[in-house]
CSV table of C-alpha atoms in Angstrom, one decimal:
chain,number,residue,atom,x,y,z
A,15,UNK,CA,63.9,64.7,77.7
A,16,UNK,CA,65.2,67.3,75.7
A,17,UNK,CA,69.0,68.9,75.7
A,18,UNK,CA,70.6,71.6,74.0
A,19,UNK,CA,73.2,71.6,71.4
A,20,UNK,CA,76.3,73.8,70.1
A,21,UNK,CA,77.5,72.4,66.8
A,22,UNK,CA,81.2,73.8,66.5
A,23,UNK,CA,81.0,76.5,69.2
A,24,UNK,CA,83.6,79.0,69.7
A,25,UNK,CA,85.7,77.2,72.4
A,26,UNK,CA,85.6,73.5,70.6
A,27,UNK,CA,85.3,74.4,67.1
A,28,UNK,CA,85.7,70.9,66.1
A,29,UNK,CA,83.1,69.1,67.9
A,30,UNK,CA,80.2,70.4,70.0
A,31,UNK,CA,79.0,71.0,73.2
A,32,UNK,CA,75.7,69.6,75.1
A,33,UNK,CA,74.5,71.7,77.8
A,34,UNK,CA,71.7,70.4,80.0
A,35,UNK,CA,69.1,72.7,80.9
A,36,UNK,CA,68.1,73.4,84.5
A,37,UNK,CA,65.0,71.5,84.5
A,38,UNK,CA,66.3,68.5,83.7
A,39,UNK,CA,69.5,68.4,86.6
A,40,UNK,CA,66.8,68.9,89.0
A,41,UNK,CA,65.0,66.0,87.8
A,42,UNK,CA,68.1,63.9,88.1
A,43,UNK,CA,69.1,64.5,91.3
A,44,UNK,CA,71.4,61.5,91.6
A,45,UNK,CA,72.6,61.3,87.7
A,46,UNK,CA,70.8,61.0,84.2
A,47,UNK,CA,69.4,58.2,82.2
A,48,UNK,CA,71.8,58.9,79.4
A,49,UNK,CA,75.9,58.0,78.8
A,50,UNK,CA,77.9,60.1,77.0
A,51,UNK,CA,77.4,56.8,74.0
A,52,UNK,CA,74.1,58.1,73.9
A,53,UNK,CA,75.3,61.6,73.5
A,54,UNK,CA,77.8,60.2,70.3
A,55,UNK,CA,75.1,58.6,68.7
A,56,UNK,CA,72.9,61.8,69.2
A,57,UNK,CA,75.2,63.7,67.8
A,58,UNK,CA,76.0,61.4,64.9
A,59,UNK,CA,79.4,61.1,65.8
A,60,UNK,CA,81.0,57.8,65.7
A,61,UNK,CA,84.0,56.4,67.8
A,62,UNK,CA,86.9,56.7,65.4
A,63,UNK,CA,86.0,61.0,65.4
A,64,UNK,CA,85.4,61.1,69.3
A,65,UNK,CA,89.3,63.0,70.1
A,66,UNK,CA,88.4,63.7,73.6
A,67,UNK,CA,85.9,64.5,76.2
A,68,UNK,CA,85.0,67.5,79.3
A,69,UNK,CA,82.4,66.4,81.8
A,70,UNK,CA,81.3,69.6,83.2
A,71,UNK,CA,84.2,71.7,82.5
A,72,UNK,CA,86.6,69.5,84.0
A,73,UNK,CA,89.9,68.3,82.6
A,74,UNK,CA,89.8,67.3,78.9
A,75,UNK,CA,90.4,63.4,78.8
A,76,UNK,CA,91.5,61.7,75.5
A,77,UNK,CA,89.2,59.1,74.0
A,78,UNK,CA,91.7,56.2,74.8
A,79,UNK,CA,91.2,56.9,78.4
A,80,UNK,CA,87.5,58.0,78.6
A,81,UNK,CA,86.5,55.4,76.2
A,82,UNK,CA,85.9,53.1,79.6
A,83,UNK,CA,83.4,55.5,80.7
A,84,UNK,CA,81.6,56.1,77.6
A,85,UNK,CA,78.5,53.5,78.1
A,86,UNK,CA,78.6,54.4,81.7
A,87,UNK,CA,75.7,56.4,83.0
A,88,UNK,CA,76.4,60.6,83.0
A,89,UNK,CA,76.8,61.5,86.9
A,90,UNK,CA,75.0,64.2,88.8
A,91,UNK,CA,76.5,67.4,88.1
A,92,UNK,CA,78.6,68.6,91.3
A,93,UNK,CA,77.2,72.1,92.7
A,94,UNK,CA,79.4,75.0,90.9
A,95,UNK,CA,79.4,73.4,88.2
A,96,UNK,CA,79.1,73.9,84.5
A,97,UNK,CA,75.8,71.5,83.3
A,98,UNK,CA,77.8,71.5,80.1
A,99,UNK,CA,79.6,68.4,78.3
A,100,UNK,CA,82.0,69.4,75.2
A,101,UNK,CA,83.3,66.9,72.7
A,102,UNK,CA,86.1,67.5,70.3
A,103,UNK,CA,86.4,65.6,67.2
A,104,UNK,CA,89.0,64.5,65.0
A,105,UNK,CA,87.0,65.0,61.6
A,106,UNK,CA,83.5,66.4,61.5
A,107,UNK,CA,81.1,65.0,59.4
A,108,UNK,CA,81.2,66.7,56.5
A,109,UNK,CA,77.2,68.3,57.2
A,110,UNK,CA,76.6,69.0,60.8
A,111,UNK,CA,72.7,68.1,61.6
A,112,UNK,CA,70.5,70.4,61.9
A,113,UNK,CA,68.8,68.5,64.7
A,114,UNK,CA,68.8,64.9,66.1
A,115,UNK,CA,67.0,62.6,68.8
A,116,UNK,CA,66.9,64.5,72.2
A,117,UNK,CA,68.4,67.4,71.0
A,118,UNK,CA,66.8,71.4,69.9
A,119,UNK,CA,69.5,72.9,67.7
A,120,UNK,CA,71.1,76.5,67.4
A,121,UNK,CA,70.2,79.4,69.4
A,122,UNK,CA,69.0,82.3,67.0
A,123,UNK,CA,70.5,84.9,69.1
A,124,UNK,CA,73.8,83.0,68.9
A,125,UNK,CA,74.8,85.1,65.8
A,126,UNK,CA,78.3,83.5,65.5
A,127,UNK,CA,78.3,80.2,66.1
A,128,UNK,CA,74.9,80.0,64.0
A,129,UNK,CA,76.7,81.9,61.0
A,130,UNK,CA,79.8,79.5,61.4
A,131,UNK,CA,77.2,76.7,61.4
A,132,UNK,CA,75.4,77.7,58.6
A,133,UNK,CA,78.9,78.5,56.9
A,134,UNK,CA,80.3,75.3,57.6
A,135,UNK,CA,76.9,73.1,56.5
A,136,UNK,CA,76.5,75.0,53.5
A,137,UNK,CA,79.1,73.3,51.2
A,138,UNK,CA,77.9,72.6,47.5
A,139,UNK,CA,81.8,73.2,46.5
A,140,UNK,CA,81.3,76.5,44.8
A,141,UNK,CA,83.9,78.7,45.1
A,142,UNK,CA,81.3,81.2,47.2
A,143,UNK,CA,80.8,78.9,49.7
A,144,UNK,CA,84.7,77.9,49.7
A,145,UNK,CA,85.1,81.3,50.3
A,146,UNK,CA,82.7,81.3,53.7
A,147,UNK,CA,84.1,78.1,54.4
A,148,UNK,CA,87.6,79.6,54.9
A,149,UNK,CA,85.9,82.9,56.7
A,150,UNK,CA,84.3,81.4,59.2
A,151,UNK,CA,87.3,79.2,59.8
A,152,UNK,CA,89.3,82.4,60.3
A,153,UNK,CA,87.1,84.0,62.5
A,154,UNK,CA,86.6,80.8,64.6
A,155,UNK,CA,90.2,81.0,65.4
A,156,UNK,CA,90.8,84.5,65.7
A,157,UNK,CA,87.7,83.9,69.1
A,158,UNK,CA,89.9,81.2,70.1
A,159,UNK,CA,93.3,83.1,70.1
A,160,UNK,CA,91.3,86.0,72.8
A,161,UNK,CA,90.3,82.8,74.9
A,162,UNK,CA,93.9,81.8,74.4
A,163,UNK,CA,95.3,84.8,75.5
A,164,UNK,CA,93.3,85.1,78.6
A,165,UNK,CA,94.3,81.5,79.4
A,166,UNK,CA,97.9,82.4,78.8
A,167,UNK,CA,97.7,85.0,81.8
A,168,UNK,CA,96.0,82.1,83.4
A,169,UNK,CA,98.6,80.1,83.2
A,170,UNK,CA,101.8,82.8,83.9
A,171,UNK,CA,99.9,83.6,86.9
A,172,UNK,CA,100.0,80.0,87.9
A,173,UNK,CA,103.2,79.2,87.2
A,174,UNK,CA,103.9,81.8,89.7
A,175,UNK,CA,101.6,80.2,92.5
A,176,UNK,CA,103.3,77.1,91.5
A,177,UNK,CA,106.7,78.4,92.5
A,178,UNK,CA,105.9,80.0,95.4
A,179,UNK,CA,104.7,76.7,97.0
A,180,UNK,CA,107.7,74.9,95.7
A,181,UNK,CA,109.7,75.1,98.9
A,182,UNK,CA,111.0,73.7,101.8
A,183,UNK,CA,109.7,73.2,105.3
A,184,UNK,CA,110.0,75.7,107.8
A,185,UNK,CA,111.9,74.5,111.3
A,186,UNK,CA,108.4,74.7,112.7
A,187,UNK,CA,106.9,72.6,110.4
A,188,UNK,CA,109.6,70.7,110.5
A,189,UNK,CA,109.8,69.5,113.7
A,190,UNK,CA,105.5,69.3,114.5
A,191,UNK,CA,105.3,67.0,111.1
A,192,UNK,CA,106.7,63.2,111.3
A,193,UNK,CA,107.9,60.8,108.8
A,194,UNK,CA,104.6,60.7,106.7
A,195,UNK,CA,103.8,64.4,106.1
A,196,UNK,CA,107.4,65.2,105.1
A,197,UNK,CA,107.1,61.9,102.6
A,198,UNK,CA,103.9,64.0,101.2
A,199,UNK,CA,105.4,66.8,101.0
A,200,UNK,CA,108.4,65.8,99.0
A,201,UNK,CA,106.2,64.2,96.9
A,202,UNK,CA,103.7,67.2,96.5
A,203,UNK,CA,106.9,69.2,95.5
A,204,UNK,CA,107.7,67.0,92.5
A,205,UNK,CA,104.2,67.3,91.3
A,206,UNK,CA,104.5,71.5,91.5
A,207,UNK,CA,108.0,70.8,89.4
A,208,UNK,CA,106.3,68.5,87.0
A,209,UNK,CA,103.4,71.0,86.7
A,210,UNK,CA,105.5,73.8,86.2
A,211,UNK,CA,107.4,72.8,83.8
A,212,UNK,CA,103.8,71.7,82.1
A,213,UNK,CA,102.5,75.2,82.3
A,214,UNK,CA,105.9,76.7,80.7
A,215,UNK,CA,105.4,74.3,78.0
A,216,UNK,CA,102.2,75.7,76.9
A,217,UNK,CA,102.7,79.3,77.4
A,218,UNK,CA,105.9,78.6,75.0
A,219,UNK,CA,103.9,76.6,72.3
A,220,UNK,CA,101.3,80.2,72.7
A,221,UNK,CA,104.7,82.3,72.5
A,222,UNK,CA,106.2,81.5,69.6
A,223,UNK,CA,104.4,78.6,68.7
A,224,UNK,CA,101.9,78.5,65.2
A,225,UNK,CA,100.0,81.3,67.1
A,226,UNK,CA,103.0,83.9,67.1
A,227,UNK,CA,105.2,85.1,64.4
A,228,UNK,CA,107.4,83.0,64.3
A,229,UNK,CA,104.9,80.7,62.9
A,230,UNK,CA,102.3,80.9,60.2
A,231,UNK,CA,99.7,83.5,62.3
A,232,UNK,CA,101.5,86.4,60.1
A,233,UNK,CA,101.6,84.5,56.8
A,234,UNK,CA,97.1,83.2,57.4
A,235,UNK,CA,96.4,87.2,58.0
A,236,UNK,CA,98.3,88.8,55.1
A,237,UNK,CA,96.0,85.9,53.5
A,238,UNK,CA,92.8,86.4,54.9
A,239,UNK,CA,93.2,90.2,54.7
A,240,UNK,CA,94.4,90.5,51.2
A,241,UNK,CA,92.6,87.2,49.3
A,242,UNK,CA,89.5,85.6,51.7
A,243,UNK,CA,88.2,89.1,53.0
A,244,UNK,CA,87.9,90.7,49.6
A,245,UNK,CA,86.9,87.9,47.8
A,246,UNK,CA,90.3,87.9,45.3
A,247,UNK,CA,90.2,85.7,42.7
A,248,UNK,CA,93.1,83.1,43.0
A,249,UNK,CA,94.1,79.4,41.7
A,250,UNK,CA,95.1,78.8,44.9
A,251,UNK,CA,91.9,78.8,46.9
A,252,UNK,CA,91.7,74.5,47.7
A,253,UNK,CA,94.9,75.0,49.1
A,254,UNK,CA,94.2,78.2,51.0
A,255,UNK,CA,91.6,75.9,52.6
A,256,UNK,CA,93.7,73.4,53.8
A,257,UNK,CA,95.5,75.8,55.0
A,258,UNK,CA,93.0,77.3,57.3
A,259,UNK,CA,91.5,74.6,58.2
A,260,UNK,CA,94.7,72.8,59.5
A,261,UNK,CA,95.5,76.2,61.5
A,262,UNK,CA,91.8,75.9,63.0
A,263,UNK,CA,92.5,72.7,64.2
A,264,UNK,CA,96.1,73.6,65.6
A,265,UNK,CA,94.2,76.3,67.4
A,266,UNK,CA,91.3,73.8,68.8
A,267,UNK,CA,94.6,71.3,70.1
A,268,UNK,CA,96.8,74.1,71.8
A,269,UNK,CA,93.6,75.5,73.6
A,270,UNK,CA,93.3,72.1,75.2
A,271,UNK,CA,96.8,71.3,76.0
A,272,UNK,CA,96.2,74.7,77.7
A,273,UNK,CA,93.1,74.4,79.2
A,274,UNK,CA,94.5,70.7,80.7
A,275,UNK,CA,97.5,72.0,82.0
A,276,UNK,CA,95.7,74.7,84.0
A,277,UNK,CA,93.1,72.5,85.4
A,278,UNK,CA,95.8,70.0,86.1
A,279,UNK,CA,98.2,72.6,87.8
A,280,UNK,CA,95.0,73.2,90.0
A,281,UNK,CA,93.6,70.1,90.9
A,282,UNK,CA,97.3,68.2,91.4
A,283,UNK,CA,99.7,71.0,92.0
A,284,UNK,CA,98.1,73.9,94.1
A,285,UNK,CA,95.3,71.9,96.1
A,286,UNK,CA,97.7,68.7,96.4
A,287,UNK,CA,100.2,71.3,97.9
A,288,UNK,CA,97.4,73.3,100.0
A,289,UNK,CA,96.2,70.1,101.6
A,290,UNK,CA,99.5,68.7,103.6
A,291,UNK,CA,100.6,72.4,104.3
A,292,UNK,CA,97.2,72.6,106.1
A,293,UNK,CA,97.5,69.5,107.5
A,294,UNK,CA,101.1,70.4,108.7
A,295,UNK,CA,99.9,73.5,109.9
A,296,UNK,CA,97.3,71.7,112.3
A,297,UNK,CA,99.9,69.9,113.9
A,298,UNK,CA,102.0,73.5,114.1
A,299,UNK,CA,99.2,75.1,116.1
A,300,UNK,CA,98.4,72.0,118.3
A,301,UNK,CA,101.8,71.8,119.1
A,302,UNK,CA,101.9,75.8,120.3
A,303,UNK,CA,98.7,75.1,122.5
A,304,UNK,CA,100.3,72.8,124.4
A,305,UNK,CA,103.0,75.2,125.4
């Protein structure tokens, strides 16, 4: 059984992502003979790297709390779904493999990610491949900040669908509902509150956050464009490094604070609301049959 693998793809630069190839979901109708262990050790990534975890482009769940799950067989993946799994790291190993047990490797037509890949794994500590360490680092986070800024409109657009369901009961609904939907639906409201307040958290850490000016996005371009980009020759290049690398990483974390509170302003704020208005609004329209 063979699965495909993204080392340090454009949306988890840190980590990598498995994607299971059509063929094999419809031979495991019911789930695969495989955990997400299996995956780890695959991967050659041990426990203490694993940050945290997306089961077919669900929420991201930190290791602490998927760790239960991680010997636990993979499920079926639900119709609509992506057949991907992506795992974000705390460190990388310092070479990627090129291949591994039950897994093919790059893509060749995958001209990015393989150049970051072969960027990233070529590392004798010359000052060359310093230099295309710290380039491919920059351009890995410049494809995140696009992502980033789609999922920021994402996100403004839901704080708005959040607000618009924060609200109270008409009379109607009011008086068709008893004790038990209005309970829900005071306690659905907290949850579009909490959410809310969730979503403007992110969109301010994007604002003016490490990504904006206020922060070092102006500072790592005046860099890039005037040292890294025209190879420069400068003292200061380990530290240049760090640098960059740290930024990457701050990148890989905010994209999936943002990616969590969007699913999670989905999944428990709109839907949760969605489901006792419709069940209110059942009751609203038996209630107008009958007179």
């Amino acid at each position: 059984m063979c699965l495909w693998a993204w080392y340090r793809p454009a949306n988890v630069p840190n980590g990598f992502t498995v994607s299971i190839p059509a063929e094999v979901s419809a031979a495991c109708p019911t789930g695969f003979p495989f955990s997400m262990a299996d995956l780890l050790m695959a991967g050659r990534i041990t426990l203490n790297q694993l940050h945290s975890v997306s089961v077919f482009g669900g929420i991201w769940q930190p290791a602490n709390t998927f760790g239960p799950f991680l010997n636990l067989a993979v499920p079926a993946i639900v119709p609509g779904s992506l057949p991907e799994l992506s795992i974000a790291v705390l460190e990388y190993p310092a070479e990627a493999p090129a291949s591994a047990p039950q897994f093919f490797g790059l893509p060749a037509d995958n001209s990015d990610v393989a150049q970051m890949e072969l960027t990233l794994g070529d590392d004798d500590g010359s000052t060359a491949s310093m230099y295309r360490r710290i380039d491919a680092s920059w351009k890995a986070t410049i494809q995140m900040e696009r992502q980033m800024t789609g999922l920021r409109a994402k996100l403004a657009s839901m704080v708005a669908t959040l607000g618009k369901l924060d609200r109270e009961l008409s009379p109607e609904e009011r008086l068709a509902s008893d004790r038990e939907d209005r309970d829900a639906w005071q306690d659905a409201r907290r949850w579009l509150r909490d959410l809310t307040t969730k979503c403007h958290r992110e969109l301010k850490s994007f604002d003016i956050g490490a990504t904006s000016g206020a922060g070092k996005r102006s500072w790592m371009e005046q860099i890039y464009q005037s040292v890294i980009e025209p190879r420069t020759p400068t003292d200061e290049l380990e530290s240049y490094s760090r640098e960059f690398e740290t930024y990457r990483k701050n990148m890989v974390t905010l994209q999936i604070a943002m990616n969590t509170a969007l699913q999670g302003a989905g999944m428990n704020g709109t839907q949760r609301a969605q489901r006792v208005l419709s069940a209110i609004g059942r009751k609203v329209r038996a209630k107008r049959s009958k007179k």
